[in-house]
XYZ file of C-alpha atoms in Angstrom:
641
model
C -20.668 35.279 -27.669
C -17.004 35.206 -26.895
C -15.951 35.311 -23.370
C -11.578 35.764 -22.804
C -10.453 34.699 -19.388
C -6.930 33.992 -18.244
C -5.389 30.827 -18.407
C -2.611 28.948 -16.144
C -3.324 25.808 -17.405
C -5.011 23.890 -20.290
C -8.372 21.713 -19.906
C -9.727 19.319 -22.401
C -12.767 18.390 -23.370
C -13.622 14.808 -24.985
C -16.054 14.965 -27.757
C -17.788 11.786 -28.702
C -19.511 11.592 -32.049
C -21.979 9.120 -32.801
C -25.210 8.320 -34.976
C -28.391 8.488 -33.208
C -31.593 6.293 -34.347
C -33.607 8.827 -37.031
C -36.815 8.203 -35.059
C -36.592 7.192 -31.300
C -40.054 6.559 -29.541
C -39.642 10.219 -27.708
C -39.462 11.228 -31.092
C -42.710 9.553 -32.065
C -44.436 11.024 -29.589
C -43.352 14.353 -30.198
C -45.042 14.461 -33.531
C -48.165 12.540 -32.661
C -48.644 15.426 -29.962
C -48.401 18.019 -32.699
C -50.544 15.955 -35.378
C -53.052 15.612 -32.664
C -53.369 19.347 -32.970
C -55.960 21.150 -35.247
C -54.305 23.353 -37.650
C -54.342 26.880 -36.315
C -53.609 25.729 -32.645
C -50.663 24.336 -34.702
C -49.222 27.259 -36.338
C -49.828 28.725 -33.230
C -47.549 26.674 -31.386
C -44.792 26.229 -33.871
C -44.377 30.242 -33.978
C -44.024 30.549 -30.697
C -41.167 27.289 -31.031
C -39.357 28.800 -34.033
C -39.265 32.020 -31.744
C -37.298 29.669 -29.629
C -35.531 27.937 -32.233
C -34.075 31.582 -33.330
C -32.782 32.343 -29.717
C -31.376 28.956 -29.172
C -29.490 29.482 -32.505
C -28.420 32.897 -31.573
C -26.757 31.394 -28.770
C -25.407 28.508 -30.958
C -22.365 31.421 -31.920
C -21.174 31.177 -28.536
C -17.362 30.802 -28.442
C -15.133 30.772 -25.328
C -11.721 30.527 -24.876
C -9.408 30.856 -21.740
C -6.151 33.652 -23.038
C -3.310 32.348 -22.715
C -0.749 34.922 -21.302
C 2.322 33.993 -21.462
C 4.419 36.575 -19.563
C 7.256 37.609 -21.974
C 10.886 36.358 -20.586
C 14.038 38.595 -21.442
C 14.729 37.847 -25.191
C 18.245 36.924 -26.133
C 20.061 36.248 -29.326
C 20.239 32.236 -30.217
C 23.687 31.899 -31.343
C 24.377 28.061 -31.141
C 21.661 26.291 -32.625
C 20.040 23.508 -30.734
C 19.465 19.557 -32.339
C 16.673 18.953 -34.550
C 13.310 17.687 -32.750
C 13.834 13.707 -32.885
C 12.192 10.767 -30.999
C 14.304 8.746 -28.165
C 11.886 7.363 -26.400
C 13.030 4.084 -24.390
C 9.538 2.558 -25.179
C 9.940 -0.746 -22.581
C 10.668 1.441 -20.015
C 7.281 3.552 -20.535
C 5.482 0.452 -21.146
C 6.465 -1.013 -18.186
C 5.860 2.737 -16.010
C 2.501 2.022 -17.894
C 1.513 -0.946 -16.325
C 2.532 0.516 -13.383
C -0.063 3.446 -13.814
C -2.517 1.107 -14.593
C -1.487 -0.958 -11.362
C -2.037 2.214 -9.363
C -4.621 3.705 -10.963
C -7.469 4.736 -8.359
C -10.625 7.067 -8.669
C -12.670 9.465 -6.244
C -16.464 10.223 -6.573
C -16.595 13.918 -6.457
C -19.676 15.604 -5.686
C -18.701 18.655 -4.605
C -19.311 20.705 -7.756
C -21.776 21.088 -10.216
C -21.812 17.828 -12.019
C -24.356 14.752 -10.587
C -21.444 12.673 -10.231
C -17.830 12.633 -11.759
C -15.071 10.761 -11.427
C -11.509 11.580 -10.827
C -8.921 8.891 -11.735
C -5.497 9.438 -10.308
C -2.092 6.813 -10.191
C 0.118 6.333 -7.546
C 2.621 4.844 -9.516
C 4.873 7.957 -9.192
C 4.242 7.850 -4.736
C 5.240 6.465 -1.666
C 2.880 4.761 0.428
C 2.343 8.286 2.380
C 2.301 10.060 -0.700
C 5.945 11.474 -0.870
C 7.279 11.665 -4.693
C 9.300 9.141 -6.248
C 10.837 11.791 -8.977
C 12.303 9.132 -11.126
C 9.544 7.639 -11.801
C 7.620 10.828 -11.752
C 10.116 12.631 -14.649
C 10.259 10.098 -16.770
C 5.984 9.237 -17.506
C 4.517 12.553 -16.650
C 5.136 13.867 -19.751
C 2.658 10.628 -20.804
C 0.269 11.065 -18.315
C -1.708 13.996 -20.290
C -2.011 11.981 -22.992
C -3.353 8.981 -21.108
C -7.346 8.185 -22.503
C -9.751 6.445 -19.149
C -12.890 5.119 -20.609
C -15.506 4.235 -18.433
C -17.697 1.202 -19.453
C -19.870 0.355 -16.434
C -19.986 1.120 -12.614
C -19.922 -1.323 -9.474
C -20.764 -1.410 -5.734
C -20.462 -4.882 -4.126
C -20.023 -6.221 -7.553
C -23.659 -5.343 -8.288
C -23.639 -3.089 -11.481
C -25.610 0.583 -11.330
C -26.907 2.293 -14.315
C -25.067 5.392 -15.198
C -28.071 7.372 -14.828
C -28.033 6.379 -11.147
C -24.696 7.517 -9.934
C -25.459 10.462 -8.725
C -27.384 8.684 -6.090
C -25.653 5.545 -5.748
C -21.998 4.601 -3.937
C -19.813 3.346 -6.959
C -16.776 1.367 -5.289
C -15.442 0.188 -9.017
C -15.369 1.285 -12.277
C -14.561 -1.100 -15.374
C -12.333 1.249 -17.829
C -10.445 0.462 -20.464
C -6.973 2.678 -20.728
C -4.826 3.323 -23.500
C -1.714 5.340 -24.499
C -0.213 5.956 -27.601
C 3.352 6.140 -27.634
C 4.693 8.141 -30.801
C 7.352 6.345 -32.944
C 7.385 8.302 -36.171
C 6.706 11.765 -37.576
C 6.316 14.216 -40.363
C 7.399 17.562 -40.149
C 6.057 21.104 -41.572
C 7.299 24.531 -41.913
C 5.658 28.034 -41.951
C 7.020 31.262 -41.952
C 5.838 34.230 -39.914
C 4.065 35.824 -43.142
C 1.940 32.818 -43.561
C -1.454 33.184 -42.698
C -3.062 30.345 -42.678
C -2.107 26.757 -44.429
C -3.036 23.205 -44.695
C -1.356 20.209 -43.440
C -3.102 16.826 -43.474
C -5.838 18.227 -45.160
C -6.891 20.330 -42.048
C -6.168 24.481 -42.000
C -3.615 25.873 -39.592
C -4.876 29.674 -38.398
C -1.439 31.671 -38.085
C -3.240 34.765 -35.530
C -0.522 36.186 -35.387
C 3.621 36.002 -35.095
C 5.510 38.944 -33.351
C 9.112 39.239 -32.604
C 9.454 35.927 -30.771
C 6.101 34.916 -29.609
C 3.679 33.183 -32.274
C 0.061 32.371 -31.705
C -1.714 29.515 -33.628
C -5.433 28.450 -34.195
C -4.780 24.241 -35.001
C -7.571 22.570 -35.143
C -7.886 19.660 -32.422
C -7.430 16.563 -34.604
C -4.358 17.800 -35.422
C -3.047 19.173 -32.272
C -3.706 16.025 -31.027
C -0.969 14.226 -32.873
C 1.622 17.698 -32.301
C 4.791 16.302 -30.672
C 6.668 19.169 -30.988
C 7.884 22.873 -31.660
C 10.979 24.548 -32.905
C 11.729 27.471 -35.127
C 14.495 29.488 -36.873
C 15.708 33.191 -35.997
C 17.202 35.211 -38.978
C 20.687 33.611 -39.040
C 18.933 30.382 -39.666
C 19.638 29.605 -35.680
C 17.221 26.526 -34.857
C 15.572 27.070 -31.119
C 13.669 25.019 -28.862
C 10.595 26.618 -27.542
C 11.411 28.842 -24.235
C 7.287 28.595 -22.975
C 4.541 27.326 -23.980
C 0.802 27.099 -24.093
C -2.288 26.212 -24.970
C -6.162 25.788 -24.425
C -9.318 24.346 -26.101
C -11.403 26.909 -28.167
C -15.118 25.795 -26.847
C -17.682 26.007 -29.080
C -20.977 24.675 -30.055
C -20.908 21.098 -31.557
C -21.618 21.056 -35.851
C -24.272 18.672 -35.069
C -25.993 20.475 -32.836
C -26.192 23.807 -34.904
C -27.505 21.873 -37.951
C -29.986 19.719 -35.476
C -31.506 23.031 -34.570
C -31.246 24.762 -38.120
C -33.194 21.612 -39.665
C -35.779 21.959 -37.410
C -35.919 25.660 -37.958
C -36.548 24.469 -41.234
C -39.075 22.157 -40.768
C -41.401 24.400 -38.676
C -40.591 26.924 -41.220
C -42.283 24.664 -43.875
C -44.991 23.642 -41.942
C -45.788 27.777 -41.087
C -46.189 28.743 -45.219
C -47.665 25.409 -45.957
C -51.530 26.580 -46.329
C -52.558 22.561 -46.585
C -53.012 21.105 -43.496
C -52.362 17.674 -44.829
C -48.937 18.172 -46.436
C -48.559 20.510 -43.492
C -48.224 17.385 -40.711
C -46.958 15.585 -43.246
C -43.355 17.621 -42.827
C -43.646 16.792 -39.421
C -42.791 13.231 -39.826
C -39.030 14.551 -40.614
C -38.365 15.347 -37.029
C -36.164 12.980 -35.425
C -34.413 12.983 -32.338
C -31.154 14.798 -33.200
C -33.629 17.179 -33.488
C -35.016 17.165 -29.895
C -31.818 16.419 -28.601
C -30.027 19.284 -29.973
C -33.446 21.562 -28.631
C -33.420 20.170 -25.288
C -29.589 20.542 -24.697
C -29.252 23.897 -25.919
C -32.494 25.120 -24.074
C -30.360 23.485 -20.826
C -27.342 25.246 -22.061
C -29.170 28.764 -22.692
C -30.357 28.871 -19.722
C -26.859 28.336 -17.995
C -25.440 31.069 -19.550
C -28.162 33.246 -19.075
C -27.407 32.904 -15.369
C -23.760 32.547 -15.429
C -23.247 36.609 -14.778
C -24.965 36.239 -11.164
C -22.309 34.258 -9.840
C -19.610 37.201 -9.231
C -17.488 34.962 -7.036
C -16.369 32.564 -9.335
C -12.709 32.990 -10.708
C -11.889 32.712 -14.298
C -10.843 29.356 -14.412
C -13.604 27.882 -12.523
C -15.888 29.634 -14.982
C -14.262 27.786 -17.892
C -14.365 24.741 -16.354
C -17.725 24.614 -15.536
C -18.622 25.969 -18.793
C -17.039 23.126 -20.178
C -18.695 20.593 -18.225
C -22.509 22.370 -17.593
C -22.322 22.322 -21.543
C -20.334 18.705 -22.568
C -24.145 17.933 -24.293
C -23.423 20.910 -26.761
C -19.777 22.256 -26.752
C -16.810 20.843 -28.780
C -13.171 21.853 -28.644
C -12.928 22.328 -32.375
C -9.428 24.046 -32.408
C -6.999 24.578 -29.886
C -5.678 28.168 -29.247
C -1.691 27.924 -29.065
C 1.034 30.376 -28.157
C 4.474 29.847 -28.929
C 7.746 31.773 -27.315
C 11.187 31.332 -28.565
C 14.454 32.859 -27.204
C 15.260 35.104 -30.325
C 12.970 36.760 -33.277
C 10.852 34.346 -35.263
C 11.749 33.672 -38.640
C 10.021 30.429 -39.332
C 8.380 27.504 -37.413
C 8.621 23.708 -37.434
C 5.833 22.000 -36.064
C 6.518 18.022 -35.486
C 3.488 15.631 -36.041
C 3.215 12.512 -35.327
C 2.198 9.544 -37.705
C 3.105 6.734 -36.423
C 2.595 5.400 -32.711
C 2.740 2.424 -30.133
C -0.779 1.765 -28.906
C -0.486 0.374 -24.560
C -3.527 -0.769 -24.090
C -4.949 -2.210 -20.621
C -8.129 -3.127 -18.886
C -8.525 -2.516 -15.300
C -11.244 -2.682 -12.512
C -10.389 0.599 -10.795
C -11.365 0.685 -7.123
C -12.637 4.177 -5.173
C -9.641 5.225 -3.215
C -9.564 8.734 -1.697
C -6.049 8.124 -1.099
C -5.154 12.100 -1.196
C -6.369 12.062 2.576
C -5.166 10.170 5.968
C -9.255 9.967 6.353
C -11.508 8.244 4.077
C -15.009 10.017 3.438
C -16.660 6.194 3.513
C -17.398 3.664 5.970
C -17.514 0.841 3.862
C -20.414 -0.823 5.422
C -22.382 2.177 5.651
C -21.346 5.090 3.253
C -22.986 8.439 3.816
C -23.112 10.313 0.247
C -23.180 13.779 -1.053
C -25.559 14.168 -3.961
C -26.549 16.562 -6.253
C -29.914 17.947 -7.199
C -31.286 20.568 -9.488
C -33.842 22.499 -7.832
C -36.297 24.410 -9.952
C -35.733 28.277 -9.435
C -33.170 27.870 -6.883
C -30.104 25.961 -8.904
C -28.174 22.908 -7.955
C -28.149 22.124 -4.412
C -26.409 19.435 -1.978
C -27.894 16.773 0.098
C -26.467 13.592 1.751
C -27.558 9.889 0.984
C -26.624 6.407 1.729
C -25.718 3.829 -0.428
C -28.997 2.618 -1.188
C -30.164 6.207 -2.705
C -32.083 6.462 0.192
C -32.050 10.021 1.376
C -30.842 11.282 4.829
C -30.719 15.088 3.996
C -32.931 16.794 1.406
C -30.670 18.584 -1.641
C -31.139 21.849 0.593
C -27.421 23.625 1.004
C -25.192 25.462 -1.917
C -22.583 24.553 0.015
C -21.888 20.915 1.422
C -17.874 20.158 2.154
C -17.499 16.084 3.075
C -14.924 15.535 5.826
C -15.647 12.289 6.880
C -18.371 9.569 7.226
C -19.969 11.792 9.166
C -18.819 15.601 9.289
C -19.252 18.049 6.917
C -18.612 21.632 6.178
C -21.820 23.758 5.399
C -20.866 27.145 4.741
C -17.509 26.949 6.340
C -19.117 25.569 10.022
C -18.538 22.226 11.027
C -21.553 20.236 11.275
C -22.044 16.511 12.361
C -24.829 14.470 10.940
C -26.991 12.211 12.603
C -28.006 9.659 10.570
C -30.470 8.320 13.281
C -32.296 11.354 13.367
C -31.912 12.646 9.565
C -30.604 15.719 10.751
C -27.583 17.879 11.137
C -26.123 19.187 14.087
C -24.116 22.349 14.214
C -21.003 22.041 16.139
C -19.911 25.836 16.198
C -17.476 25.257 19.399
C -15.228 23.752 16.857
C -13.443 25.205 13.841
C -12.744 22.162 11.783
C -12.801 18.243 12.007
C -9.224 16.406 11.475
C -9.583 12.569 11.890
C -11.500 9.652 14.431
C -8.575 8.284 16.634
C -11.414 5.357 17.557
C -14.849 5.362 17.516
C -16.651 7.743 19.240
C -13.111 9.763 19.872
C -12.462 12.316 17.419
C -10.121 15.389 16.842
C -11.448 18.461 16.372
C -9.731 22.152 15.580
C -10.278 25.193 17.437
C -8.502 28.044 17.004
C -6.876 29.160 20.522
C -5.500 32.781 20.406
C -3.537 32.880 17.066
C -3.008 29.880 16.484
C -4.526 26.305 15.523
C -4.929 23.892 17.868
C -5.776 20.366 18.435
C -7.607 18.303 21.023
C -9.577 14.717 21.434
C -13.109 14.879 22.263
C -15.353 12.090 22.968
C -18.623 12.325 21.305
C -18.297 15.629 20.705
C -18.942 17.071 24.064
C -16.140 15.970 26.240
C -12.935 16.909 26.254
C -10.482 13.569 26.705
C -7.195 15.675 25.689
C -7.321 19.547 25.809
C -6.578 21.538 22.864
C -2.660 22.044 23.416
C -1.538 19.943 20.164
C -0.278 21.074 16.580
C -0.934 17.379 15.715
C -1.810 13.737 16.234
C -0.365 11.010 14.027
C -2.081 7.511 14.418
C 0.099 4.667 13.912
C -0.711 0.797 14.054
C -0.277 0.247 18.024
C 0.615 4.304 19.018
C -0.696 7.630 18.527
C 1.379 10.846 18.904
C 0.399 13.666 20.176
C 2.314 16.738 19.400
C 2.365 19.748 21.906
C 2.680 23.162 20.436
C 5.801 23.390 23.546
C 7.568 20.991 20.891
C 7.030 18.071 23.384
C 5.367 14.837 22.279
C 3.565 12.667 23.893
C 2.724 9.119 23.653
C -0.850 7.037 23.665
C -1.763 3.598 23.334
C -5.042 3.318 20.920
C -7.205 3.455 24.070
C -5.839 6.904 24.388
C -4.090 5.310 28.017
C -0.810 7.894 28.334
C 2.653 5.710 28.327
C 5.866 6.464 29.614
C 7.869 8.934 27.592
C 11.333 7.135 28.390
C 13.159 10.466 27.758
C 11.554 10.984 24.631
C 10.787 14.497 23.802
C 9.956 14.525 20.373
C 9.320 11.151 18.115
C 8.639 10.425 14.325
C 8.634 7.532 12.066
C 11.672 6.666 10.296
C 10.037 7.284 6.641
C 8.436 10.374 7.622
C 10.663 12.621 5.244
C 11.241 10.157 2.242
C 9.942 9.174 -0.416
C 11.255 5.909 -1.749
C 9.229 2.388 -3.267
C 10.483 0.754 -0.301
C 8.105 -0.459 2.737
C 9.854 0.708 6.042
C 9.373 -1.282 9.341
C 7.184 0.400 12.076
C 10.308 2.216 13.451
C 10.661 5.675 14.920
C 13.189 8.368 15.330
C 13.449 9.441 19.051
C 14.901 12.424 20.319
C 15.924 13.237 23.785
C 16.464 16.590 25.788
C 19.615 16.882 24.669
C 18.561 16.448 21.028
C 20.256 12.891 20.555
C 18.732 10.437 18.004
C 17.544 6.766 19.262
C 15.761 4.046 17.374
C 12.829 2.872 18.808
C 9.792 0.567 17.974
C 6.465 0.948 18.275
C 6.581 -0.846 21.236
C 7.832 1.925 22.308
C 11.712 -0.168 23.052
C 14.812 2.244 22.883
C 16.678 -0.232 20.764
C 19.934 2.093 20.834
C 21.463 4.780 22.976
C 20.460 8.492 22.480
C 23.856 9.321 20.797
C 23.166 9.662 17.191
C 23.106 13.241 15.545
C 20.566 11.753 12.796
C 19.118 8.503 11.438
C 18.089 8.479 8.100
C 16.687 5.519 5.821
C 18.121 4.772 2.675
C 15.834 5.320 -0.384
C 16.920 1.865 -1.865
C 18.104 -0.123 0.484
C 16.006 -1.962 3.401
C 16.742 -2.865 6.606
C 19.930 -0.505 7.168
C 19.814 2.855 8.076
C 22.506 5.978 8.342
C 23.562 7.580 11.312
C 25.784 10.118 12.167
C 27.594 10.678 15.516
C 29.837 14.036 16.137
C 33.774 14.068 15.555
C 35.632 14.686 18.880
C 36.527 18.252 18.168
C 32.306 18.612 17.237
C 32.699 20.298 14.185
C 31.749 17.370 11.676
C 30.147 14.285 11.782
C 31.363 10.335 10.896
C 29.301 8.206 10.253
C 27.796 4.641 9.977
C 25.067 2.236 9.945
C 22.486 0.902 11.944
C 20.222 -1.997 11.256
C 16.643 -2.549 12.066
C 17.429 -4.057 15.496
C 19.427 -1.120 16.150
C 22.819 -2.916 16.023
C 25.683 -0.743 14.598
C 26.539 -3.030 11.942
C 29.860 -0.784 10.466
C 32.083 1.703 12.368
C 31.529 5.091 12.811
C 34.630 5.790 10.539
C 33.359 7.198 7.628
C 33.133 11.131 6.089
C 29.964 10.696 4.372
C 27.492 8.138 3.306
C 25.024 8.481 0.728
C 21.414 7.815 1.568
C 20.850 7.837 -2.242
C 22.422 5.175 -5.028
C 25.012 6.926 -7.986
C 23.928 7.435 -11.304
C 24.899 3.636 -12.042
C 22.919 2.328 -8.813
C 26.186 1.579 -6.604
C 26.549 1.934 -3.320
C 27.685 5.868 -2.288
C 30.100 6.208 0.146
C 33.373 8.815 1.677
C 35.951 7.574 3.700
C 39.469 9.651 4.741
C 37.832 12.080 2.204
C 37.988 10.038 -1.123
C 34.773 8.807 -2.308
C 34.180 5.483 -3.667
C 31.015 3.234 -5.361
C 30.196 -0.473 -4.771
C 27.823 -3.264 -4.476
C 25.926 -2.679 -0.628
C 26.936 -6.120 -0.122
C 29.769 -5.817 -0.746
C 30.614 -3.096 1.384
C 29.275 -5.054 4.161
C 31.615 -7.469 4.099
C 34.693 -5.383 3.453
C 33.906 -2.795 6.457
C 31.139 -4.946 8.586
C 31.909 -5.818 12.029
């Protein structure tokens, strides 16, 4: 069984191989049950299991793979050959953005798909505190991050350890992993050219599928792939070219072990069947072990998966793969890896670049539950409400909700069950609110959507007024505190902002008590638009009617004029900020700085002044239109007041 489906990106599976013990208890009792037997009700019942056995190993030829398409850019002729593939790697500096992934490293508990419970580990090394992008950090590890291996090794909530078997029911606020990244240092080289069918390198056989003009496609098995570093090839003048795209996907297909755990038992009923003695009959029994059962079981589970899979119509492509590839982990192994190739100009030959030689960063960490992807967390941390999973008989996988203790509040019941908070969900696209008291959920179709708690019992909820979204507070869900006139609220330490769709905002203390505006008409906080390692002061932009710039506190204290065009923070630099005031005639600015107090702390003399360091981490900065670098410090003192 081979099923194509289109690929945009690559997903991997992890095999793990290990030796199971030849005869397990379940094992034992297996045979007893079928020694226990007399001898026809025995042949009886093995025919009717090696009519199994031969569908289950029918089904053990399933292969599926996601195409890759790689749309076809314009072709051109390579006329100045590019450098030869070689390894510059500044391995500190990615051992020390390791540590910094480790550092960072958090998970979420996702149980909104198919699986009882999995676990999605994600670093913040390369983001701000409200998730902007540091790219610098970002460019130079994510090429590592793929590469990255998470092993979990055992599962916490309030440093109380939970079975693995139980997470599907249980909270799990830690996971002990151990991470590891190998850094490659060395590497071996081969070459094909685009007659070659098929070779071996390394003792494992490269499938050429096919090479055409400038596109190849490769079947390399995964062990190899695995240590593949790199691509180039050669057009007809002997031109070497970097690859122009690339891509590539696991070939899924059904695990060696498992095939030959189900072929041996074949065998072993077989046997049993022509044996006409009922002695030596049972006596073939005692070689079933349980790789045996295991590899039954699984594939039964497996079968029946696929035997369903074509009544789900909705389900894109990619979704299918993936949850082909994790419904059927017990069975399926990505044995090769399915690669396509495009260079600039004709192929001629191909270098692929292995690697043989690595640095191994190794680190153990205690990684903490952090849905840090959302303003809102999805747990109180005293009392967590849970989506779980549970497969109902006849009717599939459904969704329920318990709490921390396994304890259920809703039966598995819904397809469909969308967490937004502690306490509202999304069941079938309506917004529901569950009452824990009760065990029940309440359906709260005067609202579209849920967006965040401002304070307990105070919530904001979207409706959609006219054509447009809109936001209002509502206080336990029936009555209206602040009408639905807002785009947004943003919740800050000792303030909440309310934005009006007029393009007003106004200002609330965190008892939702209105304060003066003081001529603001539209407010936001000084780091709202950057994305730097730096942790900005609770400071705010204010704007006036006239669209001036003021700093102000949270305290809601103009601590300058409305005169500035702009204030912007610097992405390195704390403390100081850029502003910008108009030039007489109004048709540039000049500009200067501002501290946190709001004191100008330079003139307003200068053309232009980088909010970003130069490329040797020097101060940025334009004055009677000749631009200079140096030390911030230093340019305090020569132009500070």
């Amino acid at each position: 069984m081979k099923i194509n489906l289109l690929l945009f990106f690559a997903f991997f599976l992890c095999a793990c191989n290990g030796q199971k013990v030849p005869q397990s208890e379940s094992a034992k009792k297996f045979v007893a049950k079928l020694h226990a037997m007399n001898f026809d009700e025995l042949k009886h019942q093995l025919k009717a299991d090696t009519a199994e056995l031969n569908q289950l190993i029918k089904t053990a030829t399933f292969e599926t793979q996601l195409t890759s398409h790689i749309s076809p850019g314009q072709k051109s002729k390579a006329e100045k050959p590019v450098a030869e593939f070689s390894i510059n790697t500044d391995t500190e500096k990615v051992a020390q953005l390791f540590n910094d992934y480790c550092k960072q490293l958090f998970f979420n508990q996702d149980f909104s798909d198919d699986a009882q419970a999995e676990f999605e580990f994600e670093s913040r090394y390369n983001l701000t505190e409200d998730n902007h992008l540091l790219e610098q950090k970002d460019s130079l590890f994510k090429p590592y991050t793929s590469t990255i291996a998470i092993g979990e090794k055992a599962y916490y909530f309030n440093g109380k350890s939970i079975p693995k078997k139980q997470i599907g029911l249980k909270r799990v606020d830690s996971i002990e992993t151990d991470i590891s990244l190998k850094i490659p240092l060395e590497f071996e080289k081969f070459k094909f050219s685009k007659s070659d069918k098929n070779f071996v390198f390394q003792d494992e056989n490269i499938i050429v599928e096919r090479v055409k003009s400038n596109v190849a496609e490769l079947k390399i098995p995964s062990i190899l792939y695995s240590n593949i570093i790199g691509y180039q090839a050669f057009n007809a003048q002997n031109i070497r070219m970097n690859t122009s795209a690339f891509s590539s996907n696991p070939i899924l297909e059904i695990k060696a072990e498992v095939k030959n755990g189900l072929n041996d038992l074949l065998d072993i009923f077989t046997k049993v069947l022509k044996e006409g003695n009922e002695r030596k009959a049972k006596e073939v029994l005692n070689n079933i072990n349980q790789n045996h059962l295991d590899a039954r079981t699984d594939m039964i589970e497996f079968k029946s998966f696929i035997t369903n899979l074509s009544q789900n119509k909705a389900m894109g492509d990619i979704d299918l793969y993936k949850k082909i590839a994790r419904i059927g982990r017990k069975v399926i192994e990505p044995a090769y890896q399915f690669v396509i190739l495009e260079f600039p100009d004709d192929i001629k030959t191909i270098e692929i670049f292995v690697a043989t030689k690595y640095r191994d960063l190794k680190n153990k960490k205690m990684v903490i539950f952090n849905n840090h992807r959302r303003d809102t967390k999805f747990f109180d941390t005293a009392n967590p409400n849970i989506v779980y999973t549970a497969f109902i008989a006849g009717e599939g996988r459904k969704y329920g909700i318990s709490n921390r203790n396994g304890d259920k509040i809703i039966e598995a019941r819904y397809e469909q069950l969308q967490q937004l908070s502690n306490t509202y969900f999304l069941i079938d696209e309506k917004l529901f609110w569950l009452n824990v008291n009760d065990k029940k959920m309440v359906s709260l179709p005067q609202f579209q959507g849920f967006d965040q708690t401002l304070k307990p019992g105070y919530d904001v909820f979207e409706k959609t007024i006219g054509d447009r979204t809109a936001y209002g507070v509502v206080l336990n869900r029936e009555k209206v505190i602040l009408p639905f006139e807002y785009s947004r609220f943003d919740k800050h330490d000792r303030l909440i902002i309310a934005h009006k769709h007029t393009g007003e905002d106004e200002l609330y203390n965190l008892n939702l008590k209105k304060l003066p505006n003081k001529g603001i008409k539209q407010i936001t906080a000084i780091d709202e638009f950057i994305a730097s390692d730096l942790k900005y002061p609770k400071l705010f932009v204010a704007e006036d009617g006239n669209n001036k710039k003021a700093l102000v506190n949270e305290d809601i204290q103009i601590l300058t004029p409305f005169k500035y065009e702009f204030i912007d923070p610097f992405f390195e630099i704390s403390g100081y900020y850029v502003a910008g005031i108009r030039t007489a005639d109004g048709s540039n600015y000049l500009y200067g700085i501002i501290d946190n107090n709001g004191k100008e702390v330079v003139p307003f003399i200068f053309c232009n002044i980088d909010d970003e360091p130069d490329k040797n981490g020097k101060f940025r900065f334009c004055l009677k239109d000749k631009y200079q670098s140096m030390d911030f410090k230093l340019f305090l003192k020569n132009y500070g007041y």
